[in-house]
Amino acid sequence: MSLLSYFRPKKTTAANQAKERLQIIVAQRRRADDTSETLSAMEKDILEVIRKYYINIDSSAISVQLEQNEDDLSVLELNVTLPEDDK
Amino acid sequence: MARIIVVTSGKGGVGKTTSSAALGTGLALKGFKTVIIDFDIGLRNLDLIMGVERRVVYDFVNVINGDSNLNQTLIKDKRVDGLYILPASQTRDKDALTREGVEKVLNELSETFDYIICDSPAGIEQGALMALYFADEAIVVTNPEVSSVRDSDRILGILASKSRRAEEGKEPVKEHLLLTRYNPGRVERGDMLSVEDVCEILAVKLIGVIPESQAVLRASNVGEPVILDEQSDAGQAYMDTIERLLGNEKEYRFIEEEKKGIFKRLFGG
């Protein structure tokens, strides 16, 4: 730190701006990954429930998706394809 | 059992191949039998950086397809004992790498080698996913620059969810951060993210800082891994990184600008 810099007004450096922007991006990515982990755990549970009470289906027959359509509206979509033959 | 280390980054041009060549060579210099595998199918470059481009006969895809065996395909380095290169194919497309095929080759290499370094291609497609899938450890190469840091974060996410260790619920891939093309002067002036900044953003343990250096281009021009240039700052920084990879404490060098004279220090540059 040089003497003169004590008298210069503090300004945000380019590096500081980069850091702030990256921290937001990284936090968003980590949150999204956590959500997708929760969804796949839920998918597994739903699969087990269907197998237990209804019919034995393949793990590929089920899909769970969460869509954020607008800021205040999320749609949770659950799709289960049942096999054509009975049990 | 070999330690499988992937050198990855997401973004291109940050120094994956330079780092793979340097670190693989460094491990061999330390007496470990090491093979460096080029996973960049269709755009091979490791052979050039290692200076063995004229000795490539067979490649990784040939081995997977059974056209050649490992003995015929591995290129033995003439400078360092116990160092081998497995070149990528120049002609095939990247889908030639199948999970079963890669696993078979890695298993066979595991029997005789101490270290397997997987030089990942850029991006997050098949080749990159295959390079990291079987890894025990990952060296994430990052430049102190926004797009590189963001891509490294993506790769960290993929390591945590799409690697074999993640899929099998085993102990996660051990992640290391390797900061390359670091310019201490620009950091001091506030123009470049600092080591501390990048570590804080990515929350990964640092294993090395390689300064931006003339020596890297010079080394690639002549096909000699930069770690063999013992006089150079980059070469020394890679050697320090090897020490840390082997579990030894090593102080960081080249992360501060050379000291200025008293006049400049008082009145600013």
Short mmCIF file of C-alpha atoms in Angstrom, two decimals:
data_model
loop_
_atom_site.label_atom_id
_atom_site.label_comp_id
_atom_site.label_asym_id
_atom_site.label_seq_id
_atom_site.Cartn_x
_atom_site.Cartn_y
_atom_site.Cartn_z
CA MET A 1 0.00 0.00 0.00
CA SER A 2 1.55 3.29 -1.02
CA LEU A 3 1.23 6.55 0.90
CA LEU A 4 -0.78 8.30 -1.77
CA SER A 5 -3.37 5.61 -1.92
CA TYR A 6 -4.49 6.52 1.60
CA PHE A 7 -5.70 9.83 0.26
CA ARG A 8 -7.26 8.56 -2.92
CA PRO A 9 -11.00 7.86 -2.64
CA LYS A 10 -11.76 4.14 -2.38
CA LYS A 11 -13.26 2.87 -5.61
CA THR A 12 -14.52 -0.55 -6.56
CA THR A 13 -11.95 -2.27 -8.68
CA ALA A 14 -12.73 -4.38 -11.72
CA ALA A 15 -11.59 -7.44 -9.80
CA ASN A 16 -14.08 -6.68 -7.02
CA GLN A 17 -16.90 -6.43 -9.53
CA ALA A 18 -15.87 -9.74 -11.06
CA LYS A 19 -15.88 -11.36 -7.64
CA GLU A 20 -19.34 -10.09 -6.77
CA ARG A 21 -20.83 -11.23 -10.06
CA LEU A 22 -19.25 -14.66 -9.76
CA GLN A 23 -20.44 -15.17 -6.21
CA ILE A 24 -24.04 -14.69 -7.36
CA ILE A 25 -23.66 -17.09 -10.30
CA VAL A 26 -22.01 -19.77 -8.18
CA ALA A 27 -24.67 -19.52 -5.46
CA GLN A 28 -27.42 -19.91 -8.09
CA ARG A 29 -25.76 -22.96 -9.62
CA ARG A 30 -25.36 -24.66 -6.25
CA ARG A 31 -29.00 -23.99 -5.37
CA ALA A 32 -30.17 -25.44 -8.70
CA ASP A 33 -28.08 -28.56 -8.15
CA ASP A 34 -29.56 -29.03 -4.69
CA THR A 35 -33.08 -28.78 -6.15
CA SER A 36 -32.36 -31.40 -8.79
CA GLU A 37 -30.98 -33.71 -6.10
CA THR A 38 -34.17 -33.33 -4.09
CA LEU A 39 -36.25 -34.05 -7.18
CA SER A 40 -34.42 -37.25 -8.03
CA ALA A 41 -34.78 -38.44 -4.43
CA MET A 42 -38.51 -37.71 -4.65
CA GLU A 43 -38.70 -39.56 -7.98
CA LYS A 44 -37.22 -42.63 -6.32
CA ASP A 45 -39.72 -42.50 -3.47
CA ILE A 46 -42.71 -42.11 -5.79
CA LEU A 47 -41.46 -45.06 -7.85
CA GLU A 48 -41.33 -47.22 -4.73
CA VAL A 49 -44.82 -46.22 -3.68
CA ILE A 50 -46.26 -47.10 -7.11
CA ARG A 51 -44.47 -50.43 -7.06
CA LYS A 52 -45.72 -51.19 -3.58
CA TYR A 53 -49.39 -50.31 -4.04
CA TYR A 54 -50.08 -50.62 -7.73
CA ILE A 55 -47.85 -52.11 -10.40
CA ASN A 56 -44.21 -52.92 -10.97
CA ILE A 57 -42.86 -50.26 -13.34
CA ASP A 58 -39.43 -49.53 -14.68
CA SER A 59 -37.45 -46.59 -13.29
CA SER A 60 -37.39 -45.05 -16.77
CA ALA A 61 -41.20 -44.89 -16.77
CA ILE A 62 -41.26 -42.02 -14.35
CA SER A 63 -40.19 -38.41 -14.69
CA VAL A 64 -40.45 -35.49 -12.31
CA GLN A 65 -39.81 -31.96 -13.45
CA LEU A 66 -39.92 -28.62 -11.77
CA GLU A 67 -40.40 -25.60 -13.95
CA GLN A 68 -40.12 -22.04 -12.84
CA ASN A 69 -42.49 -20.30 -15.23
CA GLU A 70 -42.66 -16.91 -13.65
CA ASP A 71 -41.22 -15.41 -10.56
CA ASP A 72 -44.14 -16.46 -8.39
CA LEU A 73 -45.24 -19.61 -10.21
CA SER A 74 -43.53 -23.01 -10.25
CA VAL A 75 -45.01 -26.10 -11.89
CA LEU A 76 -44.20 -29.55 -10.57
CA GLU A 77 -44.85 -32.08 -13.30
CA LEU A 78 -45.07 -35.80 -12.59
CA ASN A 79 -45.28 -38.24 -15.47
CA VAL A 80 -45.74 -41.97 -15.04
CA THR A 81 -46.03 -44.25 -18.05
CA LEU A 82 -47.84 -47.46 -17.16
CA PRO A 83 -47.03 -50.63 -19.11
CA GLU A 84 -49.66 -51.71 -21.61
CA ASP A 85 -49.94 -55.32 -20.46
CA ASP A 86 -51.63 -55.87 -17.16
CA LYS A 87 -49.12 -56.75 -14.44
CA MET B 1 -3.63 -49.59 -7.92
CA ALA B 2 -3.01 -46.34 -9.74
CA ARG B 3 -4.26 -42.95 -8.61
CA ILE B 4 -6.46 -41.61 -11.41
CA ILE B 5 -6.29 -37.82 -11.68
CA VAL B 6 -8.32 -35.82 -14.18
CA VAL B 7 -7.07 -32.42 -15.32
CA THR B 8 -10.18 -30.50 -16.29
CA SER B 9 -11.59 -26.97 -16.54
CA GLY B 10 -14.73 -26.67 -18.66
CA LYS B 11 -13.30 -23.68 -20.53
CA GLY B 12 -10.77 -24.13 -23.31
CA GLY B 13 -7.35 -22.54 -23.51
CA VAL B 14 -6.74 -22.21 -19.77
CA GLY B 15 -3.81 -24.63 -19.69
CA LYS B 16 -5.16 -28.15 -19.22
CA THR B 17 -2.76 -29.83 -21.61
CA THR B 18 0.20 -27.73 -20.48
CA SER B 19 -0.64 -28.69 -16.89
CA SER B 20 -1.23 -32.37 -17.69
CA ALA B 21 2.14 -32.55 -19.44
CA ALA B 22 3.94 -30.70 -16.64
CA LEU B 23 2.35 -32.61 -13.77
CA GLY B 24 2.70 -36.02 -15.42
CA THR B 25 6.36 -35.31 -16.14
CA GLY B 26 6.87 -34.05 -12.59
CA LEU B 27 5.42 -37.22 -11.07
CA ALA B 28 7.68 -39.35 -13.25
CA LEU B 29 10.67 -37.22 -12.19
CA LYS B 30 9.73 -38.12 -8.62
CA GLY B 31 10.05 -41.78 -9.54
CA PHE B 32 6.40 -42.69 -10.07
CA LYS B 33 5.43 -44.65 -13.15
CA THR B 34 3.02 -42.29 -14.87
CA VAL B 35 0.89 -42.29 -17.99
CA ILE B 36 -0.81 -39.20 -19.44
CA ILE B 37 -3.90 -39.92 -21.53
CA ASP B 38 -5.22 -37.44 -24.10
CA PHE B 39 -9.04 -37.57 -24.01
CA ASP B 40 -9.46 -34.88 -26.67
CA ILE B 41 -10.56 -37.17 -29.48
CA GLY B 42 -10.37 -35.46 -32.87
CA LEU B 43 -8.26 -32.57 -31.58
CA ARG B 44 -5.24 -34.17 -30.02
CA ASN B 45 -2.54 -31.84 -28.70
CA LEU B 46 -0.81 -33.59 -25.84
CA ASP B 47 1.56 -35.31 -28.31
CA LEU B 48 2.70 -31.87 -29.55
CA ILE B 49 3.20 -30.41 -26.08
CA MET B 50 5.18 -33.52 -25.14
CA GLY B 51 7.14 -33.39 -28.41
CA VAL B 52 6.24 -36.93 -29.46
CA GLU B 53 3.95 -36.12 -32.40
CA ARG B 54 6.13 -37.98 -34.88
CA ARG B 55 6.10 -41.16 -32.84
CA VAL B 56 2.32 -41.67 -32.78
CA VAL B 57 1.40 -44.94 -34.49
CA TYR B 58 -1.71 -46.14 -32.71
CA ASP B 59 -4.03 -44.20 -30.40
CA PHE B 60 -6.50 -44.45 -27.51
CA VAL B 61 -9.44 -45.35 -29.77
CA ASN B 62 -7.39 -48.09 -31.46
CA VAL B 63 -6.81 -49.67 -28.05
CA ILE B 64 -10.48 -49.44 -27.13
CA ASN B 65 -11.50 -51.04 -30.43
CA GLY B 66 -8.89 -53.78 -30.07
CA ASP B 67 -6.94 -52.70 -33.18
CA SER B 68 -3.77 -52.46 -31.10
CA ASN B 69 -2.64 -53.36 -27.60
CA LEU B 70 -1.30 -51.01 -24.94
CA ASN B 71 2.31 -52.07 -25.48
CA GLN B 72 2.15 -51.05 -29.11
CA THR B 73 0.30 -47.83 -28.41
CA LEU B 74 1.94 -46.25 -25.36
CA ILE B 75 4.71 -43.83 -26.26
CA LYS B 76 7.65 -43.95 -23.88
CA ASP B 77 9.17 -40.58 -23.10
CA LYS B 78 12.87 -40.40 -23.97
CA ARG B 79 13.76 -37.73 -21.41
CA VAL B 80 12.16 -39.01 -18.21
CA ASP B 81 12.12 -42.60 -17.03
CA GLY B 82 8.75 -44.14 -16.30
CA LEU B 83 6.77 -41.58 -18.29
CA TYR B 84 4.33 -42.70 -20.99
CA ILE B 85 1.83 -40.96 -23.26
CA LEU B 86 -1.39 -42.41 -24.65
CA PRO B 87 -2.31 -40.17 -27.60
CA ALA B 88 -5.83 -39.34 -28.72
CA SER B 89 -7.15 -40.23 -32.13
CA GLN B 90 -7.00 -37.45 -34.69
CA THR B 91 -9.69 -38.76 -36.99
CA ARG B 92 -12.51 -40.34 -35.01
CA ASP B 93 -15.34 -38.47 -33.42
CA LYS B 94 -15.66 -38.12 -29.69
CA ASP B 95 -18.40 -40.74 -29.37
CA ALA B 96 -15.72 -43.36 -30.01
CA LEU B 97 -15.02 -43.25 -26.28
CA THR B 98 -17.37 -45.72 -24.62
CA ARG B 99 -17.57 -46.07 -20.87
CA GLU B 100 -16.81 -49.80 -21.04
CA GLY B 101 -13.89 -49.22 -23.39
CA VAL B 102 -12.34 -46.50 -21.25
CA GLU B 103 -12.83 -48.58 -18.11
CA LYS B 104 -11.09 -51.57 -19.67
CA VAL B 105 -8.05 -49.49 -20.66
CA LEU B 106 -7.85 -47.76 -17.25
CA ASN B 107 -8.07 -51.09 -15.44
CA GLU B 108 -5.24 -52.50 -17.49
CA LEU B 109 -3.08 -49.39 -16.92
CA SER B 110 -3.91 -49.48 -13.21
CA GLU B 111 -2.09 -52.78 -12.84
CA THR B 112 1.33 -51.37 -13.70
CA PHE B 113 1.17 -47.58 -13.26
CA ASP B 114 1.28 -45.43 -10.11
CA TYR B 115 -0.46 -42.43 -11.66
CA ILE B 116 -2.88 -42.03 -14.55
CA ILE B 117 -3.34 -38.41 -15.64
CA CYS B 118 -6.45 -37.84 -17.77
CA ASP B 119 -6.11 -34.72 -19.91
CA SER B 120 -9.71 -33.65 -20.46
CA PRO B 121 -10.98 -31.80 -23.54
CA ALA B 122 -12.81 -28.49 -23.05
CA GLY B 123 -16.56 -28.44 -22.74
CA ILE B 124 -18.90 -30.77 -20.89
CA GLU B 125 -19.59 -33.33 -23.60
CA GLN B 126 -18.77 -37.03 -23.96
CA GLY B 127 -14.97 -36.68 -24.02
CA ALA B 128 -14.88 -34.45 -20.95
CA LEU B 129 -17.40 -36.62 -19.09
CA MET B 130 -15.38 -39.76 -19.87
CA ALA B 131 -12.16 -38.11 -18.70
CA LEU B 132 -13.60 -37.33 -15.29
CA TYR B 133 -15.91 -40.33 -14.79
CA PHE B 134 -13.35 -42.73 -13.32
CA ALA B 135 -11.26 -40.12 -11.49
CA ASP B 136 -10.18 -40.41 -7.86
CA GLU B 137 -8.96 -36.83 -7.85
CA ALA B 138 -9.53 -33.78 -10.01
CA ILE B 139 -7.26 -30.86 -10.74
CA VAL B 140 -9.48 -28.01 -11.87
CA VAL B 141 -7.43 -25.61 -13.97
CA THR B 142 -8.70 -22.06 -13.68
CA ASN B 143 -7.62 -18.66 -14.96
CA PRO B 144 -8.38 -15.65 -12.73
CA GLU B 145 -11.05 -14.47 -15.14
CA VAL B 146 -14.87 -14.57 -14.96
CA SER B 147 -15.73 -17.09 -17.68
CA SER B 148 -13.05 -19.53 -16.57
CA VAL B 149 -14.15 -19.37 -12.93
CA ARG B 150 -17.78 -19.91 -13.86
CA ASP B 151 -16.93 -22.90 -16.07
CA SER B 152 -14.80 -24.37 -13.29
CA ASP B 153 -17.80 -24.12 -11.01
CA ARG B 154 -19.88 -26.05 -13.57
CA ILE B 155 -17.23 -28.74 -13.72
CA LEU B 156 -17.16 -28.98 -9.92
CA GLY B 157 -20.91 -29.57 -10.03
CA ILE B 158 -20.48 -32.31 -12.64
CA LEU B 159 -17.70 -33.96 -10.61
CA ALA B 160 -20.03 -34.05 -7.64
CA SER B 161 -22.93 -35.60 -9.54
CA LYS B 162 -21.75 -37.43 -12.67
CA SER B 163 -18.50 -39.13 -11.66
CA ARG B 164 -18.42 -42.83 -10.86
CA ARG B 165 -17.69 -42.05 -7.22
CA ALA B 166 -20.83 -39.90 -7.08
CA GLU B 167 -23.00 -42.45 -8.86
CA GLU B 168 -21.85 -45.28 -6.62
CA GLY B 169 -22.21 -43.17 -3.49
CA LYS B 170 -18.52 -43.53 -2.64
CA GLU B 171 -16.22 -40.97 -1.12
CA PRO B 172 -16.39 -37.98 -3.50
CA VAL B 173 -13.69 -37.09 -6.02
CA LYS B 174 -10.95 -35.12 -4.27
CA GLU B 175 -10.88 -31.67 -5.84
CA HIS B 176 -7.89 -29.37 -6.22
CA LEU B 177 -7.72 -25.89 -7.66
CA LEU B 178 -4.83 -25.02 -9.96
CA LEU B 179 -4.73 -21.33 -10.80
CA THR B 180 -2.85 -20.63 -14.03
CA ARG B 181 -1.79 -17.53 -15.98
CA TYR B 182 -1.64 -15.59 -12.73
CA ASN B 183 -0.38 -12.04 -12.98
CA PRO B 184 0.45 -10.60 -9.52
CA GLY B 185 0.96 -7.09 -10.86
CA ARG B 186 -2.54 -6.91 -12.32
CA VAL B 187 -3.97 -8.38 -9.11
CA GLU B 188 -2.28 -5.66 -7.10
CA ARG B 189 -3.76 -3.00 -9.35
CA GLY B 190 -7.23 -4.45 -8.86
CA ASP B 191 -7.55 -5.57 -12.48
CA MET B 192 -7.45 -9.31 -11.82
CA LEU B 193 -9.10 -11.67 -9.35
CA SER B 194 -6.67 -12.68 -6.61
CA VAL B 195 -5.83 -16.19 -5.41
CA GLU B 196 -7.95 -15.53 -2.31
CA ASP B 197 -10.89 -14.31 -4.42
CA VAL B 198 -10.98 -17.42 -6.60
CA CYS B 199 -10.56 -19.76 -3.62
CA GLU B 200 -13.38 -18.02 -1.82
CA ILE B 201 -15.73 -18.16 -4.82
CA LEU B 202 -15.11 -21.79 -5.73
CA ALA B 203 -14.48 -23.11 -2.19
CA VAL B 204 -11.93 -25.67 -3.37
CA LYS B 205 -8.56 -26.40 -1.83
CA LEU B 206 -5.70 -24.71 -3.69
CA ILE B 207 -2.89 -26.93 -4.97
CA GLY B 208 -0.88 -24.50 -7.07
CA VAL B 209 -0.54 -21.08 -8.65
CA ILE B 210 1.26 -20.89 -11.99
CA PRO B 211 2.31 -17.39 -13.01
CA GLU B 212 1.71 -16.08 -16.51
CA SER B 213 5.05 -16.88 -18.08
CA GLN B 214 7.02 -16.60 -21.30
CA ALA B 215 8.40 -20.03 -20.52
CA VAL B 216 5.08 -21.78 -21.29
CA LEU B 217 4.95 -20.71 -24.93
CA ARG B 218 8.66 -21.36 -25.34
CA ALA B 219 8.23 -24.87 -23.93
CA SER B 220 5.32 -25.70 -26.21
CA ASN B 221 7.23 -24.39 -29.25
CA VAL B 222 9.96 -26.94 -28.70
CA GLY B 223 7.74 -29.75 -27.42
CA GLU B 224 9.17 -29.94 -23.94
CA PRO B 225 6.95 -29.91 -20.84
CA VAL B 226 7.62 -26.61 -19.03
CA ILE B 227 8.44 -28.38 -15.74
CA LEU B 228 11.73 -29.50 -17.36
CA ASP B 229 12.69 -25.82 -17.63
CA GLU B 230 13.93 -25.69 -14.04
CA GLN B 231 15.06 -22.07 -14.28
CA SER B 232 11.62 -20.79 -15.24
CA ASP B 233 9.03 -19.46 -12.81
CA ALA B 234 6.29 -21.64 -14.33
CA GLY B 235 8.49 -24.75 -14.16
CA GLN B 236 9.25 -24.13 -10.50
CA ALA B 237 5.61 -23.42 -9.71
CA TYR B 238 4.60 -26.76 -11.28
CA MET B 239 7.28 -28.54 -9.27
CA ASP B 240 5.88 -26.97 -6.08
CA THR B 241 2.45 -28.22 -7.15
CA ILE B 242 3.83 -31.76 -7.45
CA GLU B 243 5.14 -31.53 -3.87
CA ARG B 244 1.71 -30.52 -2.61
CA LEU B 245 0.07 -33.29 -4.66
CA LEU B 246 2.35 -35.72 -2.86
CA GLY B 247 1.21 -34.31 0.47
CA ASN B 248 4.18 -32.07 1.27
CA GLU B 249 3.82 -28.52 2.55
CA LYS B 250 5.25 -25.96 0.17
CA GLU B 251 5.15 -22.22 0.44
CA TYR B 252 3.58 -20.33 -2.46
CA ARG B 253 5.91 -18.41 -4.76
CA PHE B 254 5.29 -16.02 -7.65
CA ILE B 255 2.03 -14.73 -6.17
CA GLU B 256 3.39 -11.29 -5.33
CA GLU B 257 4.82 -8.71 -7.63
CA GLU B 258 8.54 -8.24 -7.41
CA LYS B 259 9.42 -5.66 -4.80
CA LYS B 260 9.55 -2.08 -5.98
CA GLY B 261 12.11 0.48 -4.91
CA ILE B 262 11.51 2.69 -1.88
CA PHE B 263 10.46 5.69 -3.98
CA LYS B 264 7.77 3.78 -5.85
CA ARG B 265 6.52 2.20 -2.68
CA LEU B 266 6.00 5.58 -1.08
CA PHE B 267 4.32 7.34 -3.94
CA GLY B 268 2.62 4.50 -5.82
CA GLY B 269 3.29 3.17 -9.29
#
